[in-house]
mmCIF file of N, CA, C and O in Angstrom:
data_model
loop_
_atom_site.group_PDB
_atom_site.id
_atom_site.type_symbol
_atom_site.label_atom_id
_atom_site.label_comp_id
_atom_site.label_asym_id
_atom_site.label_seq_id
_atom_site.Cartn_x
_atom_site.Cartn_y
_atom_site.Cartn_z
ATOM 1 N N LEU A 205 13.035 -87.569 -35.072
ATOM 2 C CA LEU A 205 12.310 -87.846 -33.857
ATOM 3 C C LEU A 205 13.222 -88.558 -32.872
ATOM 4 O O LEU A 205 14.081 -89.322 -33.256
ATOM 5 N N MET A 206 12.984 -88.291 -31.621
ATOM 6 C CA MET A 206 13.823 -88.881 -30.599
ATOM 7 C C MET A 206 12.944 -89.497 -29.517
ATOM 8 O O MET A 206 11.986 -88.871 -29.076
ATOM 9 N N GLY A 207 13.265 -90.698 -29.123
ATOM 10 C CA GLY A 207 12.511 -91.351 -28.070
ATOM 11 C C GLY A 207 13.274 -91.358 -26.766
ATOM 12 O O GLY A 207 14.452 -91.002 -26.719
ATOM 13 N N ASP A 208 12.600 -91.768 -25.714
ATOM 14 C CA ASP A 208 13.193 -91.899 -24.391
ATOM 15 C C ASP A 208 13.848 -90.609 -23.903
ATOM 16 O O ASP A 208 14.956 -90.612 -23.378
ATOM 17 N N VAL A 209 13.153 -89.489 -24.098
ATOM 18 C CA VAL A 209 13.659 -88.200 -23.631
ATOM 19 C C VAL A 209 13.599 -88.193 -22.113
ATOM 20 O O VAL A 209 12.570 -88.449 -21.506
ATOM 21 N N ASP A 210 14.742 -87.910 -21.511
ATOM 22 C CA ASP A 210 14.896 -87.923 -20.061
ATOM 23 C C ASP A 210 14.733 -86.516 -19.473
ATOM 24 O O ASP A 210 14.272 -86.367 -18.353
ATOM 25 N N ASP A 211 15.113 -85.498 -20.244
ATOM 26 C CA ASP A 211 15.042 -84.119 -19.758
ATOM 27 C C ASP A 211 15.013 -83.168 -20.951
ATOM 28 O O ASP A 211 15.654 -83.416 -21.963
ATOM 29 N N PHE A 212 14.258 -82.076 -20.805
ATOM 30 C CA PHE A 212 14.166 -81.040 -21.831
ATOM 31 C C PHE A 212 14.122 -79.703 -21.110
ATOM 32 O O PHE A 212 13.287 -79.508 -20.229
ATOM 33 N N GLN A 213 15.042 -78.794 -21.456
ATOM 34 C CA GLN A 213 15.100 -77.490 -20.791
ATOM 35 C C GLN A 213 15.287 -76.390 -21.820
ATOM 36 O O GLN A 213 15.964 -76.576 -22.839
ATOM 37 N N VAL A 214 14.697 -75.245 -21.513
ATOM 38 C CA VAL A 214 14.885 -74.043 -22.321
ATOM 39 C C VAL A 214 15.312 -72.931 -21.375
ATOM 40 O O VAL A 214 14.656 -72.691 -20.362
ATOM 41 N N ARG A 215 16.444 -72.292 -21.692
ATOM 42 C CA ARG A 215 16.907 -71.131 -20.922
ATOM 43 C C ARG A 215 17.034 -69.950 -21.864
ATOM 44 O O ARG A 215 17.322 -70.117 -23.058
ATOM 45 N N LEU A 216 16.864 -68.772 -21.332
ATOM 46 C CA LEU A 216 16.929 -67.556 -22.127
ATOM 47 C C LEU A 216 17.995 -66.620 -21.570
ATOM 48 O O LEU A 216 17.997 -66.327 -20.373
ATOM 49 N N LYS A 217 18.898 -66.178 -22.435
ATOM 50 C CA LYS A 217 19.899 -65.193 -22.029
ATOM 51 C C LYS A 217 19.326 -63.812 -22.332
ATOM 52 O O LYS A 217 18.910 -63.538 -23.453
ATOM 53 N N MET A 218 19.328 -62.985 -21.320
ATOM 54 C CA MET A 218 18.706 -61.678 -21.439
ATOM 55 C C MET A 218 19.724 -60.603 -21.798
ATOM 56 O O MET A 218 20.928 -60.847 -21.821
ATOM 57 N N LYS A 219 19.226 -59.415 -22.052
ATOM 58 C CA LYS A 219 20.046 -58.271 -22.433
ATOM 59 C C LYS A 219 21.133 -57.982 -21.401
ATOM 60 O O LYS A 219 22.242 -57.590 -21.752
ATOM 61 N N ASP A 220 20.851 -58.217 -20.118
ATOM 62 C CA ASP A 220 21.825 -57.949 -19.054
ATOM 63 C C ASP A 220 22.752 -59.138 -18.776
ATOM 64 O O ASP A 220 23.439 -59.178 -17.763
ATOM 65 N N ASN A 221 22.774 -60.136 -19.674
ATOM 66 C CA ASN A 221 23.601 -61.352 -19.596
ATOM 67 C C ASN A 221 23.144 -62.343 -18.534
ATOM 68 O O ASN A 221 23.843 -63.314 -18.267
ATOM 69 N N SER A 222 22.007 -62.161 -17.914
ATOM 70 C CA SER A 222 21.478 -63.144 -16.972
ATOM 71 C C SER A 222 20.736 -64.235 -17.742
ATOM 72 O O SER A 222 20.297 -64.029 -18.869
ATOM 73 N N TRP A 223 20.622 -65.415 -17.121
ATOM 74 C CA TRP A 223 19.893 -66.541 -17.707
ATOM 75 C C TRP A 223 18.625 -66.768 -16.900
ATOM 76 O O TRP A 223 18.671 -66.842 -15.679
ATOM 77 N N ILE A 224 17.486 -66.904 -17.583
ATOM 78 C CA ILE A 224 16.210 -67.174 -16.924
ATOM 79 C C ILE A 224 15.490 -68.291 -17.677
ATOM 80 O O ILE A 224 15.861 -68.640 -18.807
ATOM 81 N N THR A 225 14.454 -68.847 -17.047
ATOM 82 C CA THR A 225 13.693 -69.905 -17.706
ATOM 83 C C THR A 225 12.304 -69.442 -18.126
ATOM 84 O O THR A 225 11.706 -70.051 -19.005
ATOM 85 N N GLU A 226 11.793 -68.397 -17.511
ATOM 86 C CA GLU A 226 10.464 -67.901 -17.860
ATOM 87 C C GLU A 226 10.470 -66.378 -17.874
ATOM 88 O O GLU A 226 10.520 -65.753 -16.817
ATOM 89 N N PRO A 227 10.424 -65.771 -19.060
ATOM 90 C CA PRO A 227 10.420 -64.311 -19.103
ATOM 91 C C PRO A 227 9.050 -63.749 -18.748
ATOM 92 O O PRO A 227 8.023 -64.377 -18.987
ATOM 93 N N GLY A 228 9.070 -62.581 -18.166
ATOM 94 C CA GLY A 228 7.822 -61.872 -17.925
ATOM 95 C C GLY A 228 7.340 -61.234 -19.216
ATOM 96 O O GLY A 228 8.043 -61.217 -20.235
ATOM 97 N N GLN A 229 6.151 -60.704 -19.189
ATOM 98 C CA GLN A 229 5.548 -60.092 -20.383
ATOM 99 C C GLN A 229 6.432 -58.978 -20.959
ATOM 100 O O GLN A 229 6.598 -58.873 -22.160
ATOM 101 N N ASP A 230 7.020 -58.166 -20.093
ATOM 102 C CA ASP A 230 7.839 -57.039 -20.561
ATOM 103 C C ASP A 230 9.259 -57.451 -20.932
ATOM 104 O O ASP A 230 9.969 -56.694 -21.578
ATOM 105 N N GLU A 231 9.702 -58.653 -20.529
ATOM 106 C CA GLU A 231 11.073 -59.092 -20.785
ATOM 107 C C GLU A 231 11.248 -59.766 -22.136
ATOM 108 O O GLU A 231 12.372 -60.001 -22.561
ATOM 109 N N ARG A 232 10.201 -60.062 -22.830
ATOM 110 C CA ARG A 232 10.331 -60.815 -24.085
ATOM 111 C C ARG A 232 11.126 -60.067 -25.147
ATOM 112 O O ARG A 232 11.708 -60.685 -26.028
ATOM 113 N N TYR A 233 11.214 -58.768 -25.054
ATOM 114 C CA TYR A 233 12.002 -57.981 -26.014
ATOM 115 C C TYR A 233 13.489 -57.973 -25.661
ATOM 116 O O TYR A 233 14.300 -57.536 -26.446
ATOM 117 N N ASP A 234 13.827 -58.432 -24.463
ATOM 118 C CA ASP A 234 15.220 -58.415 -23.997
ATOM 119 C C ASP A 234 15.944 -59.739 -24.212
ATOM 120 O O ASP A 234 17.086 -59.884 -23.818
ATOM 121 N N ILE A 235 15.296 -60.722 -24.840
ATOM 122 C CA ILE A 235 15.913 -62.029 -25.072
ATOM 123 C C ILE A 235 16.986 -61.890 -26.143
ATOM 124 O O ILE A 235 16.744 -61.370 -27.227
ATOM 125 N N ARG A 236 18.195 -62.388 -25.821
ATOM 126 C CA ARG A 236 19.312 -62.317 -26.766
ATOM 127 C C ARG A 236 19.732 -63.694 -27.290
ATOM 128 O O ARG A 236 20.201 -63.823 -28.411
ATOM 129 N N VAL A 237 19.589 -64.748 -26.475
ATOM 130 C CA VAL A 237 19.958 -66.109 -26.876
ATOM 131 C C VAL A 237 18.950 -67.072 -26.258
ATOM 132 O O VAL A 237 18.547 -66.903 -25.109
ATOM 133 N N ILE A 238 18.553 -68.083 -27.031
ATOM 134 C CA ILE A 238 17.690 -69.151 -26.537
ATOM 135 C C ILE A 238 18.535 -70.424 -26.532
ATOM 136 O O ILE A 238 19.083 -70.811 -27.564
ATOM 137 N N GLU A 239 18.663 -71.047 -25.364
ATOM 138 C CA GLU A 239 19.448 -72.272 -25.235
ATOM 139 C C GLU A 239 18.492 -73.432 -24.962
ATOM 140 O O GLU A 239 17.685 -73.375 -24.038
ATOM 141 N N ILE A 240 18.593 -74.475 -25.776
ATOM 142 C CA ILE A 240 17.733 -75.647 -25.652
ATOM 143 C C ILE A 240 18.610 -76.853 -25.335
ATOM 144 O O ILE A 240 19.593 -77.106 -26.032
ATOM 145 N N THR A 241 18.263 -77.571 -24.274
ATOM 146 C CA THR A 241 19.003 -78.769 -23.877
ATOM 147 C C THR A 241 18.049 -79.955 -23.873
ATOM 148 O O THR A 241 16.968 -79.888 -23.300
ATOM 149 N N LEU A 242 18.474 -81.027 -24.514
ATOM 150 C CA LEU A 242 17.682 -82.247 -24.600
ATOM 151 C C LEU A 242 18.561 -83.414 -24.181
ATOM 152 O O LEU A 242 19.673 -83.570 -24.696
ATOM 153 N N ARG A 243 18.089 -84.197 -23.230
ATOM 154 C CA ARG A 243 18.827 -85.376 -22.787
ATOM 155 C C ARG A 243 17.952 -86.599 -23.032
ATOM 156 O O ARG A 243 16.794 -86.638 -22.612
ATOM 157 N N ALA A 244 18.516 -87.593 -23.711
ATOM 158 C CA ALA A 244 17.809 -88.845 -23.994
ATOM 159 C C ALA A 244 18.607 -89.992 -23.403
ATOM 160 O O ALA A 244 19.814 -89.901 -23.222
ATOM 161 N N LYS A 245 17.894 -91.077 -23.098
ATOM 162 C CA LYS A 245 18.569 -92.244 -22.543
ATOM 163 C C LYS A 245 18.266 -93.463 -23.398
ATOM 164 O O LYS A 245 17.314 -93.485 -24.176
ATOM 165 N N SER A 246 19.074 -94.466 -23.249
ATOM 166 C CA SER A 246 18.865 -95.712 -23.993
ATOM 167 C C SER A 246 17.525 -96.317 -23.591
ATOM 168 O O SER A 246 17.067 -96.147 -22.463
ATOM 169 N N PRO A 247 16.861 -97.022 -24.521
ATOM 170 C CA PRO A 247 15.541 -97.576 -24.204
ATOM 171 C C PRO A 247 15.578 -98.628 -23.094
ATOM 172 O O PRO A 247 14.617 -98.772 -22.350
ATOM 173 N N GLU A 248 16.671 -99.339 -22.971
ATOM 174 C CA GLU A 248 16.821 -100.379 -21.952
ATOM 175 C C GLU A 248 18.145 -100.166 -21.226
ATOM 176 O O GLU A 248 19.092 -99.634 -21.796
ATOM 177 N N PRO A 249 18.241 -100.596 -19.978
ATOM 178 C CA PRO A 249 19.537 -100.527 -19.290
ATOM 179 C C PRO A 249 20.564 -101.405 -20.017
ATOM 180 O O PRO A 249 20.228 -102.463 -20.541
ATOM 181 N N LEU A 250 21.795 -100.953 -20.066
ATOM 182 C CA LEU A 250 22.863 -101.711 -20.711
ATOM 183 C C LEU A 250 23.529 -102.631 -19.696
ATOM 184 O O LEU A 250 23.786 -102.222 -18.553
ATOM 185 N N PRO A 251 23.817 -103.859 -20.097
ATOM 186 C CA PRO A 251 24.476 -104.791 -19.166
ATOM 187 C C PRO A 251 25.862 -104.273 -18.771
ATOM 188 O O PRO A 251 26.597 -103.745 -19.596
ATOM 189 N N ASN A 252 26.188 -104.402 -17.524
ATOM 190 C CA ASN A 252 27.507 -104.024 -16.992
ATOM 191 C C ASN A 252 27.835 -102.545 -17.165
ATOM 192 O O ASN A 252 28.998 -102.178 -17.228
ATOM 193 N N TYR A 253 26.832 -101.695 -17.274
ATOM 194 C CA TYR A 253 27.071 -100.249 -17.385
ATOM 195 C C TYR A 253 26.402 -99.544 -16.204
ATOM 196 O O TYR A 253 25.247 -99.813 -15.884
ATOM 197 N N ILE A 254 27.138 -98.646 -15.578
ATOM 198 C CA ILE A 254 26.590 -97.816 -14.508
ATOM 199 C C ILE A 254 26.855 -96.362 -14.884
ATOM 200 O O ILE A 254 27.996 -95.956 -15.073
ATOM 201 N N ASP A 255 25.794 -95.577 -15.013
ATOM 202 C CA ASP A 255 25.933 -94.163 -15.337
ATOM 203 C C ASP A 255 26.629 -93.458 -14.169
ATOM 204 O O ASP A 255 26.213 -93.603 -13.024
ATOM 205 N N PRO A 256 27.695 -92.695 -14.460
ATOM 206 C CA PRO A 256 28.450 -92.066 -13.369
ATOM 207 C C PRO A 256 27.666 -90.978 -12.619
ATOM 208 O O PRO A 256 27.962 -90.698 -11.466
ATOM 209 N N VAL A 257 26.672 -90.400 -13.249
ATOM 210 C CA VAL A 257 25.897 -89.328 -12.605
ATOM 211 C C VAL A 257 24.651 -89.877 -11.923
ATOM 212 O O VAL A 257 24.336 -89.535 -10.778
ATOM 213 N N TYR A 258 23.918 -90.732 -12.613
ATOM 214 C CA TYR A 258 22.626 -91.201 -12.129
ATOM 215 C C TYR A 258 22.677 -92.555 -11.436
ATOM 216 O O TYR A 258 21.714 -92.952 -10.785
ATOM 217 N N GLY A 259 23.758 -93.289 -11.611
ATOM 218 C CA GLY A 259 23.929 -94.550 -10.914
ATOM 219 C C GLY A 259 23.066 -95.692 -11.414
ATOM 220 O O GLY A 259 22.911 -96.694 -10.731
ATOM 221 N N ASP A 260 22.484 -95.546 -12.610
ATOM 222 C CA ASP A 260 21.686 -96.636 -13.170
ATOM 223 C C ASP A 260 22.361 -97.175 -14.422
ATOM 224 O O ASP A 260 23.458 -96.770 -14.771
ATOM 225 N N GLY A 261 21.711 -98.094 -15.112
ATOM 226 C CA GLY A 261 22.312 -98.738 -16.273
ATOM 227 C C GLY A 261 21.973 -98.112 -17.612
ATOM 228 O O GLY A 261 22.270 -98.691 -18.653
ATOM 229 N N TYR A 262 21.334 -96.945 -17.605
ATOM 230 C CA TYR A 262 20.954 -96.295 -18.864
ATOM 231 C C TYR A 262 22.072 -95.388 -19.372
ATOM 232 O O TYR A 262 22.638 -94.607 -18.623
ATOM 233 N N LYS A 263 22.369 -95.508 -20.648
ATOM 234 C CA LYS A 263 23.344 -94.623 -21.295
ATOM 235 C C LYS A 263 22.604 -93.366 -21.727
ATOM 236 O O LYS A 263 21.519 -93.435 -22.312
ATOM 237 N N ARG A 264 23.146 -92.193 -21.443
ATOM 238 C CA ARG A 264 22.491 -90.928 -21.776
ATOM 239 C C ARG A 264 23.335 -90.104 -22.737
ATOM 240 O O ARG A 264 24.559 -90.131 -22.687
ATOM 241 N N VAL A 265 22.628 -89.361 -23.581
ATOM 242 C CA VAL A 265 23.248 -88.435 -24.520
ATOM 243 C C VAL A 265 22.571 -87.090 -24.331
ATOM 244 O O VAL A 265 21.344 -87.017 -24.238
ATOM 245 N N GLU A 266 23.365 -86.034 -24.261
ATOM 246 C CA GLU A 266 22.807 -84.691 -24.099
ATOM 247 C C GLU A 266 23.174 -83.851 -25.308
ATOM 248 O O GLU A 266 24.330 -83.826 -25.724
ATOM 249 N N ILE A 267 22.166 -83.174 -25.860
ATOM 250 C CA ILE A 267 22.353 -82.283 -27.010
ATOM 251 C C ILE A 267 21.961 -80.889 -26.560
ATOM 252 O O ILE A 267 20.899 -80.699 -25.966
ATOM 253 N N LYS A 268 22.838 -79.933 -26.835
ATOM 254 C CA LYS A 268 22.565 -78.550 -26.446
ATOM 255 C C LYS A 268 22.754 -77.667 -27.675
ATOM 256 O O LYS A 268 23.737 -77.811 -28.394
ATOM 257 N N GLY A 269 21.794 -76.792 -27.902
ATOM 258 C CA GLY A 269 21.888 -75.874 -29.037
ATOM 259 C C GLY A 269 21.486 -74.477 -28.610
ATOM 260 O O GLY A 269 20.726 -74.291 -27.645
ATOM 261 N N LYS A 270 22.023 -73.497 -29.312
ATOM 262 C CA LYS A 270 21.692 -72.101 -29.017
ATOM 263 C C LYS A 270 21.161 -71.439 -30.278
ATOM 264 O O LYS A 270 21.660 -71.689 -31.375
ATOM 265 N N VAL A 271 20.148 -70.610 -30.083
ATOM 266 C CA VAL A 271 19.538 -69.861 -31.180
ATOM 267 C C VAL A 271 19.642 -68.391 -30.839
ATOM 268 O O VAL A 271 19.306 -67.979 -29.723
ATOM 269 N N VAL A 272 20.136 -67.606 -31.795
ATOM 270 C CA VAL A 272 20.209 -66.157 -31.603
ATOM 271 C C VAL A 272 19.069 -65.544 -32.426
ATOM 272 O O VAL A 272 19.103 -65.570 -33.646
ATOM 273 N N PRO A 273 18.028 -65.043 -31.723
ATOM 274 C CA PRO A 273 16.893 -64.480 -32.460
ATOM 275 C C PRO A 273 17.277 -63.138 -33.101
ATOM 276 O O PRO A 273 17.895 -62.304 -32.470
ATOM 277 N N GLN A 274 16.930 -62.997 -34.356
ATOM 278 C CA GLN A 274 17.174 -61.742 -35.079
ATOM 279 C C GLN A 274 15.953 -61.407 -35.901
ATOM 280 O O GLN A 274 15.277 -62.283 -36.442
ATOM 281 N N ASN A 275 15.678 -60.125 -35.991
ATOM 282 C CA ASN A 275 14.576 -59.628 -36.815
ATOM 283 C C ASN A 275 13.230 -60.281 -36.469
ATOM 284 O O ASN A 275 12.459 -60.625 -37.331
ATOM 285 N N ILE A 276 13.015 -60.483 -35.174
ATOM 286 C CA ILE A 276 11.770 -61.091 -34.722
ATOM 287 C C ILE A 276 10.798 -59.987 -34.309
ATOM 288 O O ILE A 276 11.151 -59.085 -33.565
ATOM 289 N N VAL A 277 9.588 -60.090 -34.802
ATOM 290 C CA VAL A 277 8.534 -59.168 -34.396
ATOM 291 C C VAL A 277 7.584 -59.947 -33.488
ATOM 292 O O VAL A 277 7.034 -60.964 -33.885
ATOM 293 N N ILE A 278 7.450 -59.478 -32.269
ATOM 294 C CA ILE A 278 6.559 -60.143 -31.310
ATOM 295 C C ILE A 278 5.270 -59.364 -31.245
ATOM 296 O O ILE A 278 5.260 -58.168 -30.962
ATOM 297 N N ILE A 279 4.184 -60.058 -31.516
ATOM 298 C CA ILE A 279 2.865 -59.392 -31.531
ATOM 299 C C ILE A 279 2.109 -59.760 -30.278
ATOM 300 O O ILE A 279 2.088 -60.853 -29.841
#
């Protein structure tokens, strides 16, 4: 389990190599890769720390994983 989730995203790589976030009803058979990104931050701001992207005192960690669906039957 992970707390203090700052961002959660799911992207789908399609048969034509494009990336989308929401497939249409007919596109679900064209999904080739599912990419999941999760970003969490420290529960409290850290003293003397400034995040280079967000400009606040929270330390962030980003985890990204990819799933290649195989032998999936969609009903």
